[in-house]
Coordinates of C-alpha atoms and ligand atoms in Angstrom, one line a residue:
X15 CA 128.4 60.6 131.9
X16 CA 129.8 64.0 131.0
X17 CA 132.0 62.1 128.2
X18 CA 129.4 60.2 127.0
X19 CA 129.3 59.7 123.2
X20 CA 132.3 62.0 122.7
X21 CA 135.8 60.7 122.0
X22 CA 138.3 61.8 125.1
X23 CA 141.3 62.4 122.4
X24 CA 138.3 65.3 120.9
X25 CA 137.4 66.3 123.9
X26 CA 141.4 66.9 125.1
X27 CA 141.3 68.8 121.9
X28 CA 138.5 71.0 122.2
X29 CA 139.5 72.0 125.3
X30 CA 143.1 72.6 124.2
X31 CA 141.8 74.7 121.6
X32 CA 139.6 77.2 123.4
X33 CA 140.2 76.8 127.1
X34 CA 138.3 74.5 129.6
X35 CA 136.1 77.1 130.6
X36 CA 134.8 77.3 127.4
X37 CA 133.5 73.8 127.2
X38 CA 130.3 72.5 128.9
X39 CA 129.9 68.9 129.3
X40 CA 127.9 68.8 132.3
X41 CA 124.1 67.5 131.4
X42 CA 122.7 70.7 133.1
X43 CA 125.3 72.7 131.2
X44 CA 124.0 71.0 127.8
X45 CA 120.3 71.3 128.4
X46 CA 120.1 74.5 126.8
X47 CA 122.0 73.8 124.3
X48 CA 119.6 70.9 122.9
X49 CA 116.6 73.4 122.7
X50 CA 115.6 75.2 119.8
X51 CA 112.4 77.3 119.2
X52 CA 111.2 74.6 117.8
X53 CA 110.5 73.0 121.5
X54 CA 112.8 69.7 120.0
X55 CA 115.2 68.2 122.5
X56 CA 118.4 66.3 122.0
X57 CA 121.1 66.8 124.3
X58 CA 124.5 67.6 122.6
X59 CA 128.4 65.7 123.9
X60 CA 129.6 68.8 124.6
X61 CA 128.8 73.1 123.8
X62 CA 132.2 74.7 122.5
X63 CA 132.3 78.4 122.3
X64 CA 134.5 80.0 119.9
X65 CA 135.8 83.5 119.7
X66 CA 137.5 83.5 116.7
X67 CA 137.4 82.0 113.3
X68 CA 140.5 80.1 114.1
X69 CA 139.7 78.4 116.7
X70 CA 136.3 77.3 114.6
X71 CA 138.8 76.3 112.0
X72 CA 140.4 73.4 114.7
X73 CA 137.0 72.9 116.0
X74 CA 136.0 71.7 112.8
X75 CA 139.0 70.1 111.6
X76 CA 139.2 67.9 114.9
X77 CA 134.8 66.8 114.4
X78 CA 135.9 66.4 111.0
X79 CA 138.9 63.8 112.6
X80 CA 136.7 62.2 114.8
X81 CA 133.8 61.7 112.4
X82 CA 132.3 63.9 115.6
X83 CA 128.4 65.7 114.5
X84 CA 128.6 69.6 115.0
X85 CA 125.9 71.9 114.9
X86 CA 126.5 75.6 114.5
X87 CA 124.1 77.1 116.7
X88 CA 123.6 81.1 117.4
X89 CA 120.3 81.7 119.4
X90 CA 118.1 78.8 119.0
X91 CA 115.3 81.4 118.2
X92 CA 115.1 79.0 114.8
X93 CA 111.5 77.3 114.4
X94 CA 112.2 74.2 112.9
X95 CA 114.4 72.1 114.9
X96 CA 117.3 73.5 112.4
X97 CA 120.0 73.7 115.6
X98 CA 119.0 70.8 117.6
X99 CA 121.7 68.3 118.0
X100 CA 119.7 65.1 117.0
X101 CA 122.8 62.8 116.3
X102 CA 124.9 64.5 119.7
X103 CA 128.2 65.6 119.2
X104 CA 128.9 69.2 119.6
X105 CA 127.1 72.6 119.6
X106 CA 129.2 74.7 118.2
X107 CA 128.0 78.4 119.6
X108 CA 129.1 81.4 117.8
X109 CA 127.0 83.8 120.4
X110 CA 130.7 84.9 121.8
X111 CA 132.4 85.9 118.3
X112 CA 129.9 88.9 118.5
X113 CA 131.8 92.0 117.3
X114 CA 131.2 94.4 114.5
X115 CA 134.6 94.4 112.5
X116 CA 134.2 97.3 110.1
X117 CA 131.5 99.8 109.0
X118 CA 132.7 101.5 105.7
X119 CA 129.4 104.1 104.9
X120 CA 131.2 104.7 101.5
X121 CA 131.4 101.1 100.6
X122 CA 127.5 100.7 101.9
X123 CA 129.3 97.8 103.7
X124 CA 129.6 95.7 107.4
X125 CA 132.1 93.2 108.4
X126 CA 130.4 91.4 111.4
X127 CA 131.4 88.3 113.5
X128 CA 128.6 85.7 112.9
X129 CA 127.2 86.1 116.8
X130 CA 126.1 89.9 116.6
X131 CA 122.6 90.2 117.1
X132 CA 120.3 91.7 114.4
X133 CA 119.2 94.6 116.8
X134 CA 122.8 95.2 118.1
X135 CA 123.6 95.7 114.2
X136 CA 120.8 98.4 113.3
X137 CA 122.1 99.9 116.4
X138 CA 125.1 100.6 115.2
X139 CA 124.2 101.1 112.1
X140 CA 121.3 103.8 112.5
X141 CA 125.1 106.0 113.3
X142 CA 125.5 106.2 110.2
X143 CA 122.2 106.8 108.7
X144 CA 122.2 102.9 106.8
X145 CA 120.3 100.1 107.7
X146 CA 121.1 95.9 107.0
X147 CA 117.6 95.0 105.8
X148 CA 116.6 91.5 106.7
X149 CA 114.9 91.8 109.7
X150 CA 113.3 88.8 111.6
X151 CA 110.4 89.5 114.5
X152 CA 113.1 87.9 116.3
X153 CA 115.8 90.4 115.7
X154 CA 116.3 91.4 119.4
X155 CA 118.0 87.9 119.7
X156 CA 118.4 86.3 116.7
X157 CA 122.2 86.6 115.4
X158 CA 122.9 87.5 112.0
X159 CA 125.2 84.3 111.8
X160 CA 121.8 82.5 112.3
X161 CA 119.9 85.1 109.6
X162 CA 121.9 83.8 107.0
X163 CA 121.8 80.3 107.5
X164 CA 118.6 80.0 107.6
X165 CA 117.9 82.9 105.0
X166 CA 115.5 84.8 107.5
X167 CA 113.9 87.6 106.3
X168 CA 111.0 89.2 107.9
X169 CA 108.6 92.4 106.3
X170 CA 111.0 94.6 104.7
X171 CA 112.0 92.1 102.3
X172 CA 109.1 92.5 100.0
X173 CA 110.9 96.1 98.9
X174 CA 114.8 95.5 100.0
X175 CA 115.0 91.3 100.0
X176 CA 116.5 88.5 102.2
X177 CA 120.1 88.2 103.1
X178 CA 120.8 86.5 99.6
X179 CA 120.1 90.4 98.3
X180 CA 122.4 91.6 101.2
X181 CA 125.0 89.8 101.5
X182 CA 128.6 90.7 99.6
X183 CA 130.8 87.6 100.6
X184 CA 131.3 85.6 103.7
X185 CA 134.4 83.8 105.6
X186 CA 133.5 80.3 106.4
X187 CA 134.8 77.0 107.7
X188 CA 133.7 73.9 105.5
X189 CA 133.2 70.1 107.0
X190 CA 136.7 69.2 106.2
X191 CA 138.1 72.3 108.1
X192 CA 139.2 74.3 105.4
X193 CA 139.2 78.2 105.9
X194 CA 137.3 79.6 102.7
X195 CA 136.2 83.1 101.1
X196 CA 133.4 83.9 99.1
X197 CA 131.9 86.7 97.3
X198 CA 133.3 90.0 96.9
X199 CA 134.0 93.5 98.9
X200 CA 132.4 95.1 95.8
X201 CA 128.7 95.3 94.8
X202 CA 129.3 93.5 91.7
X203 CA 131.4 90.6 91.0
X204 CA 131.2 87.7 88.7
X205 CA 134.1 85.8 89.3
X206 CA 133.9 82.4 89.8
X207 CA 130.7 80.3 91.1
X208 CA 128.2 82.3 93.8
X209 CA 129.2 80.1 96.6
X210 CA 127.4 83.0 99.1
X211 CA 124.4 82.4 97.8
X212 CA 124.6 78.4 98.5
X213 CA 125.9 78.7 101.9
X214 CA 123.1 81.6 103.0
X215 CA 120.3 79.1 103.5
X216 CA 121.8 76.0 103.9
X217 CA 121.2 75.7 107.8
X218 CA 125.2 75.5 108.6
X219 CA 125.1 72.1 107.1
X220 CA 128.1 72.8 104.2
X221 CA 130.0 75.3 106.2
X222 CA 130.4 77.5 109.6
X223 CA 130.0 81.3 108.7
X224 CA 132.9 82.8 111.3
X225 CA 132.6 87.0 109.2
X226 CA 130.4 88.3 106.9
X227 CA 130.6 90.8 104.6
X228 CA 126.8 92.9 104.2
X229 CA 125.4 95.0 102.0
X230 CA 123.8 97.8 103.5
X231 CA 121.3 100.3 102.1
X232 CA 120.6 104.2 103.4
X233 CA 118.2 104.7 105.9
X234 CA 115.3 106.3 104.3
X235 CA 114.2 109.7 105.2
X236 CA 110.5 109.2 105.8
X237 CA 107.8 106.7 106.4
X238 CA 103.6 106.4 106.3
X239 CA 101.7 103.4 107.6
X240 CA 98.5 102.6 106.4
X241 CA 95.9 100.2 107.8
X242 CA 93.3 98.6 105.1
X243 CA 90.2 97.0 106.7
X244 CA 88.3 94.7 104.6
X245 CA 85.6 92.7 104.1
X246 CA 87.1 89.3 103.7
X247 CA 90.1 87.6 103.2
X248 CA 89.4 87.1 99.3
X249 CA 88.9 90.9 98.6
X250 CA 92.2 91.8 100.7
X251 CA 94.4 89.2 98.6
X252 CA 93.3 90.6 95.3
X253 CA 94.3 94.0 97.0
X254 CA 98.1 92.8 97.5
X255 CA 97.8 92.1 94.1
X256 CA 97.0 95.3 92.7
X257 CA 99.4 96.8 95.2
X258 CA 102.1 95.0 93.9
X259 CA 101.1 95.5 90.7
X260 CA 101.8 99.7 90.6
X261 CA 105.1 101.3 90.7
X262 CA 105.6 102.2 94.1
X263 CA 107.0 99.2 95.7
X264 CA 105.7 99.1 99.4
X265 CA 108.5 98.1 102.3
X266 CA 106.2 96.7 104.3
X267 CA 102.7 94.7 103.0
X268 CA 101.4 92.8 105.9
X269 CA 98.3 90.4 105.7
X270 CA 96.4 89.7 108.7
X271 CA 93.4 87.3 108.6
X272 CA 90.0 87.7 110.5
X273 CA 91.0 85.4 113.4
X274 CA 94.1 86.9 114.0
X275 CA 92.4 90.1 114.1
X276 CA 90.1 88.5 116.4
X277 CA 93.5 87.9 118.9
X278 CA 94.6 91.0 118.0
X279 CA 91.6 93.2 119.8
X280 CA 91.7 90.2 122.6
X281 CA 95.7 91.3 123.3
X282 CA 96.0 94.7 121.7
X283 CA 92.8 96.6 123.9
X284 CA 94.1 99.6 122.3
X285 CA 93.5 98.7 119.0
X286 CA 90.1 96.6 120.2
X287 CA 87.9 100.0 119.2
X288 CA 89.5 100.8 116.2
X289 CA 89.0 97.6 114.5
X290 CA 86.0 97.7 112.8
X291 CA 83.9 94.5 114.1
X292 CA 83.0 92.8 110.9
X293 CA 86.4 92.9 109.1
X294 CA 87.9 89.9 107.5
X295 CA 91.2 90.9 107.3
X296 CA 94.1 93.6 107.4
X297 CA 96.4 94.6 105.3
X298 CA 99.5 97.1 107.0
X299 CA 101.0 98.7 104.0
X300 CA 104.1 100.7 104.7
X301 CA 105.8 102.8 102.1
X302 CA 109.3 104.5 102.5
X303 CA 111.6 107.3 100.7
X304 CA 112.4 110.7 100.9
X305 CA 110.2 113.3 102.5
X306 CA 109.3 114.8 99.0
X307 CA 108.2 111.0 97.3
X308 CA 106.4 109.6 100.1
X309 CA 103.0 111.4 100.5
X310 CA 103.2 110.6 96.6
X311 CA 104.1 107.1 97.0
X312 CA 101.2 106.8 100.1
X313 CA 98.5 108.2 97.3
X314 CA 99.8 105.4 94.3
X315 CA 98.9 102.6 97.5
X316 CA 96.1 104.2 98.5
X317 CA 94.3 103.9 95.1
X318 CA 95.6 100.5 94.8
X319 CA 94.1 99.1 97.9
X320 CA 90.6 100.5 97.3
X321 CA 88.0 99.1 95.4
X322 CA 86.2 95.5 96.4
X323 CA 85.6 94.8 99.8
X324 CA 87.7 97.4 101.7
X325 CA 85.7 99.0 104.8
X326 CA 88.5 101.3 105.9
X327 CA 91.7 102.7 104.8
X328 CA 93.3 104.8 107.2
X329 CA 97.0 106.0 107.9
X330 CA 98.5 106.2 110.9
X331 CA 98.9 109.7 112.1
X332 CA 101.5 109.3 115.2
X333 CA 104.6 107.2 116.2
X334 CA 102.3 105.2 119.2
X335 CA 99.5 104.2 116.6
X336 CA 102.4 103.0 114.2
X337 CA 104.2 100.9 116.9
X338 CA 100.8 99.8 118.8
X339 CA 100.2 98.3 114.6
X340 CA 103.4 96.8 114.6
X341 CA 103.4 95.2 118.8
X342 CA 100.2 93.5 117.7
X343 CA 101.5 92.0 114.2
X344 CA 104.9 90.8 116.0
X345 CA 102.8 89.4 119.2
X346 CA 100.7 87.2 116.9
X347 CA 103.3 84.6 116.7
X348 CA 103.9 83.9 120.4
X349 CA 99.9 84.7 121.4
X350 CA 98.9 81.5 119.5
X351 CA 100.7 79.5 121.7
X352 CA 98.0 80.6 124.4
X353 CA 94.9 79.5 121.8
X354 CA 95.7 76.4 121.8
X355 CA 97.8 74.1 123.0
X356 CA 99.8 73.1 120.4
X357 CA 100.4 75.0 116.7
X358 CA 101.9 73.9 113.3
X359 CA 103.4 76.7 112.4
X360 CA 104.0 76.9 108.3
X361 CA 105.7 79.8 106.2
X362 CA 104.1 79.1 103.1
X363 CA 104.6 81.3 99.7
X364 CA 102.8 81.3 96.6
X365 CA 103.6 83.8 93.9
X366 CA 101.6 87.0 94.9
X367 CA 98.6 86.7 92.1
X368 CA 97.7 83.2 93.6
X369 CA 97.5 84.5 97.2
X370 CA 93.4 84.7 97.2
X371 CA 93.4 81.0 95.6
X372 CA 95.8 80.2 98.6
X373 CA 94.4 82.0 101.0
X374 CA 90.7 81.0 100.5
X375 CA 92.0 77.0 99.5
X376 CA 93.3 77.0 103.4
X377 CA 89.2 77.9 104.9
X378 CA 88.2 75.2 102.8
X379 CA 90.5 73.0 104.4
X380 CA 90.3 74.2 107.9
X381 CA 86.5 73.6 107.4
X382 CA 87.4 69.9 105.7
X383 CA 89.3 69.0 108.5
X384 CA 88.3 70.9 111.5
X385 CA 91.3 72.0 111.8
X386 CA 91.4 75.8 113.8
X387 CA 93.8 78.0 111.1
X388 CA 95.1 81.4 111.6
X389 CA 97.0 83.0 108.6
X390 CA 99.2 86.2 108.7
X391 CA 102.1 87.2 107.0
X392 CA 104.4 89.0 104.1
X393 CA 101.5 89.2 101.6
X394 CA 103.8 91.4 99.2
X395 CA 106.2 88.1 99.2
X396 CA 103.2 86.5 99.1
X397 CA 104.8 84.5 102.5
X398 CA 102.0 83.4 104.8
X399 CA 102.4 82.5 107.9
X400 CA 99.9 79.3 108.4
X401 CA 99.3 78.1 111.6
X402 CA 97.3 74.8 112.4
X403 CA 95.9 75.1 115.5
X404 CA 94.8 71.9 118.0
X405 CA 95.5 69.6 121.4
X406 CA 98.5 67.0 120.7
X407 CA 97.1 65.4 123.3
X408 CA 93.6 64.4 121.3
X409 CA 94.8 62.0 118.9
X410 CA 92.0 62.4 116.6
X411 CA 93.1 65.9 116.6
X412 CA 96.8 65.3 115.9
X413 CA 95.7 63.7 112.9
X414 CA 93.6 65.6 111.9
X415 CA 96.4 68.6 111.9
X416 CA 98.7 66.5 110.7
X417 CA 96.3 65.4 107.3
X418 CA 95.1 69.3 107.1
X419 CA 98.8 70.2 106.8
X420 CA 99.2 67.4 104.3
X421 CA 96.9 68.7 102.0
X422 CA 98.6 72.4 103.0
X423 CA 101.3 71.5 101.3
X424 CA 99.9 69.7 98.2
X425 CA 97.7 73.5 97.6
X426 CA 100.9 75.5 97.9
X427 CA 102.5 73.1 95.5
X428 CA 99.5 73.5 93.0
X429 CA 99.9 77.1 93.0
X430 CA 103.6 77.0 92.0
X431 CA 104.6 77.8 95.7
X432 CA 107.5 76.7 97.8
X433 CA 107.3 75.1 101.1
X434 CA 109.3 77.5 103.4
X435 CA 109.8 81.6 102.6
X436 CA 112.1 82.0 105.7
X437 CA 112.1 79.6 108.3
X438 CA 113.5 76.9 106.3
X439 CA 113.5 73.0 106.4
X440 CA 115.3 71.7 109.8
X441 CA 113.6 69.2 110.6
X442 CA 110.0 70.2 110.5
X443 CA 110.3 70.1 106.9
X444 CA 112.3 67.0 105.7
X445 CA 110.0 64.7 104.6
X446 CA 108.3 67.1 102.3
X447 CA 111.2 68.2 100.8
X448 CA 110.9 65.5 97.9
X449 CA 107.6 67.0 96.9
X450 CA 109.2 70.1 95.8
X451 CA 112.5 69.4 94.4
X452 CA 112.5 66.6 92.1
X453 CA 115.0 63.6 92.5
X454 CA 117.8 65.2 90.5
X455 CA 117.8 68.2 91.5
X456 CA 118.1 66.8 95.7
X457 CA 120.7 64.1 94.0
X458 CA 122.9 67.0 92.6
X459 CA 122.0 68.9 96.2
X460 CA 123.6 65.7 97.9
X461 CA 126.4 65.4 95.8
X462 CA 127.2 69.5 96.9
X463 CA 127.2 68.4 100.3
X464 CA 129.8 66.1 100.0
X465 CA 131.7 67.8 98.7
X466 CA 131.6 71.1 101.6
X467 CA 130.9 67.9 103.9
X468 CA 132.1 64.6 103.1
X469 CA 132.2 62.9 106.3
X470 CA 128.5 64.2 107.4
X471 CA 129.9 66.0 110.3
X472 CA 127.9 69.2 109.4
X473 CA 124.1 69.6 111.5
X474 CA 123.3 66.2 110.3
X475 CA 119.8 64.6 109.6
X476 CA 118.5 68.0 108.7
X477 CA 117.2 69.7 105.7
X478 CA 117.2 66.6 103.3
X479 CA 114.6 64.0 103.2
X480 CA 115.7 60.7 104.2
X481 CA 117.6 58.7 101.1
X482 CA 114.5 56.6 101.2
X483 CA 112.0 59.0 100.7
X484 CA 113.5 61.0 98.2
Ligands
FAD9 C1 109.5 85.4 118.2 C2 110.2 84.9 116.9 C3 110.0 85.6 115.8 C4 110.6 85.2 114.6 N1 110.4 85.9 113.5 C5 111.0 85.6 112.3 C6 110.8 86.4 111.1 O1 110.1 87.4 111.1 N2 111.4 86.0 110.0 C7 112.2 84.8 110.0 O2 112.7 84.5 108.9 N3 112.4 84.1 111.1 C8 111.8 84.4 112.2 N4 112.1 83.7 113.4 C9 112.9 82.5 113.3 C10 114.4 82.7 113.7 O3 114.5 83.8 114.6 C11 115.4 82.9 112.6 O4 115.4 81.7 111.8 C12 116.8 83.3 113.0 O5 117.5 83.6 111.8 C13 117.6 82.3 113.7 O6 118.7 82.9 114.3 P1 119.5 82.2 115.5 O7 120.7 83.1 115.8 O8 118.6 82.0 116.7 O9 120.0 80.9 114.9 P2 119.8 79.3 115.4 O10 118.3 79.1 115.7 O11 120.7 79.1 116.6 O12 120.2 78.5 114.2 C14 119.5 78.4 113.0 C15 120.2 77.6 112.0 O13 121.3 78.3 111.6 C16 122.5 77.6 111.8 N5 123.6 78.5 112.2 C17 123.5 79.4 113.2 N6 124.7 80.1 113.2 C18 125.4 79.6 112.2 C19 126.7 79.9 111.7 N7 127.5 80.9 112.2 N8 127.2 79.2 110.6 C20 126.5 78.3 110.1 N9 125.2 77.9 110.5 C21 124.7 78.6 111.5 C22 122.1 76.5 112.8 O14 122.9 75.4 112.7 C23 120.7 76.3 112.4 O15 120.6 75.4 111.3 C24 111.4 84.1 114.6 C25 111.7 83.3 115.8 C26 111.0 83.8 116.9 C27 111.3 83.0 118.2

């Protein structure tokens, strides 16, 4: 049973190459390995763990021998099926090659193994007074290795961007087993083609990041929070947009619709008397600098968030009212899951002045379908988390979801939108892939990942659309 599926010779030679103890093949063993945050099964051969980009190297180049699927996996905190293993093979987990190789402050530069969580990072980065900026909700557990596959951002990018803006070069494995570099120790560089900026994203399906090489930026000094109550959803996207529109970019601009304000004073009863009954939605603004810019760059918001529709506009005065803001944003994910029984969870982006057409286009579809939807998000990105809300087990309801989220998609594309901000395509995603990128473009995208990949080894049935569909 154990060997099921996986070739003995590749098996000998897994364990050769990293030790017995460091490969599972017993079904209870696997069973974690399958899972994702997506809630998708499919039990892997065998789970490999690697310490060191060597031994991925002969991991690779014997999958790559056997014609053996290998999925790179970090936490499985990923939400779209991205690291389950839906063809077997191996899981390939990097959560042991975990160590922070360098920090150079001068260089405003990190050299990390791919398995280093995002919080153990900041950690020892805060030392030095810098910061990597992409940062995920799920930063507590999600690895950086898995940030830059799957291009994971989370608030701060609307001021300081996604790991394609932080990321100077990265050590990689590709399908065939080669050992490559890319990018560049330096922050500029214009050598060759930007083969970082291909592999960040790609859901480890052209290569296996074993190092990489981030950017990091200076810790600034100070920080206000401000918390914008207004009337409806409408009037709160046309704020973004005349926030985004001033000079003082903010680092955080969080939307928060009226339902999930509704959750919020259900699960946050700190908040439930501050939030004035009534409002539609919420915008958290956050603005950042040094102590001498940042009551300026507060004022510039301010004014840019009044006007139409706003019933409050306060800022936080204390450390607890700025985290209490913050719990109940980051619990909002995870709380749905005890609304209903079953949630499509989308990450939706339009460009920022089409967020009230977006924003008001998904009531009228929740109301066309009866379909329960609760939006919240990166409204300076103009990234909205959109979550379809219903019982699997109703089938009317199923379709119904399903249909609504149809029609989701078809809005987003209208208003010159793209179909995933962070949590990319896995396999949530596939078949709408084709509605985005047009057939040469994926043709051109296939031919690339035969060339990284040619035998297919690499997480495969993921992030294209079948041939057939495309
Ligand atoms: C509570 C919660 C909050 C979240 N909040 C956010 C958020 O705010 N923003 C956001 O963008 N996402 C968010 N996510 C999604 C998820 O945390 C991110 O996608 C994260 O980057 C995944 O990291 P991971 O280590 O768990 O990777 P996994 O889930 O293990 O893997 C994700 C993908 O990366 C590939 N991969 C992993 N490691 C490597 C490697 N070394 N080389 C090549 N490919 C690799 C896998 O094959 C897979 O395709 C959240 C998830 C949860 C559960």
């Amino acid at each position: 049973m154990a060997e099921r599926g996986l070739d003995a010779e590749c098996l000998a030679g897994l364990r050769t190459t990293v030790g017995a103890g460091n490969v599972l093949t017993d079904p209870a063993d696997r069973l974690p390995y399958g899972y994702d945050n997506s809630r998708r099964l499919a039990l892997p051969d065998a789970v490999v763990f690697a310490q060191a980009a060597d031994e991925v190297r002969e991991i690779v180049r014997l999958c790559h021998r056997y014609r053996m699927p290998l999925v790179a996996r970090g936490r499985g905190t990923n939400t779209t099926g991205a690291s389950v293993p839906v063809q077997g093979g191996v899981v390939l987990s990097l959560e042991r090659m975990n160590r922070i190789l360098d920090i150079r402050p001068g260089d405003r530069l990190a050299v990390v193994e791919p398995g280093v969580t995002n919080s153990e990072l900041q950690a020892a980065l805060a030392a030095h007074g810098l910061f990597w900026p992409p940062d995920p909700s799920s930063a507590a557990y999600s690895t950086v290795g898995g940030n830059l596959a799957c291009n994971a951002a989370g608030p701060r990018a609307v001021k300081y961007g996604s790991p394609r803006e932080n990321t100077l070069g990265l050590r990689v494995v590709t399908g065939t087993g080669e050992d490559i570099r890319t990018g560049v120790f330096t922050t500029k560089g214009v050598v060759g083609y930007d083969l970082t900026r291909l592999l960040i994203g790609s859901e480890g399906t052209l290569a296996v990041i074993t190092e990489a090489t981030l950017r990091l930026t200076p810790r600034p000094a100070a920080k206000r929070t401000l918390r914008a109550l207004y009337r409806d959803v409408g009037t709160a996207a046309r704020a973004v947009s005349r926030i985004m529109a001033q000079p003082e970019t903010p680092c955080a601009l969080e939307f928060i619709d009226g339902n999930a304000i509704a959750m919020i004073r259900h699960y946050q009863p700190a908040l439930q008397a501050e939030l004035a009954a009534g409002a539609g939605a919420l915008l958290m603004i956050e603005v950042d600098g040094s102590v001498a810019a940042v009551e300026a760059a507060a004022a510039a918001v301010s004014a840019a968030a009044g006007g139409e529709g706003l019933l409050e506009l306060r800022t936080a005065t204390s450390a607890t009212e700025v985290a209490a803001l913050w719990d109940a944003r980051k619990a909002l994910s995870p709380a749905l899951r005890t609304l209903a029984p079953k949630k499509i969870n989308e990450d939706v982006v339009v460009p920022v002045s089409r967020l009230a057409e977006l924003i008001e286009g998904l009531q009228a579809l929740s109301a066309r379908h009866g379909v329960p939807i609760v939006n919240f998000g990166h409204a300076g990105n103009g990234n909205v988390h959109v979550n379809l809300l219903g019982d699997p087990d109703d089938p009317a309801q199923l379709a119904a979801m399903h249909a609504c989220l149809d029609a989701v998609f078809d809005l987003v594309l209208k208003l010159d939108g793209t179909l995933s901000g962070e949590h990319g395509v896995g396999l949530e995603k596939r078949a709408f892939v084709g509605r985005e990128i047009g057939p040469p473009a994926l043709a051109l995208m296939r031919q690339l990942k035969r060339v990284f990949d040619p035998h297919g080894i690499l997480n495969p049935g993921k992030l294209f659309p079948d041939a057939a569909e495309a």
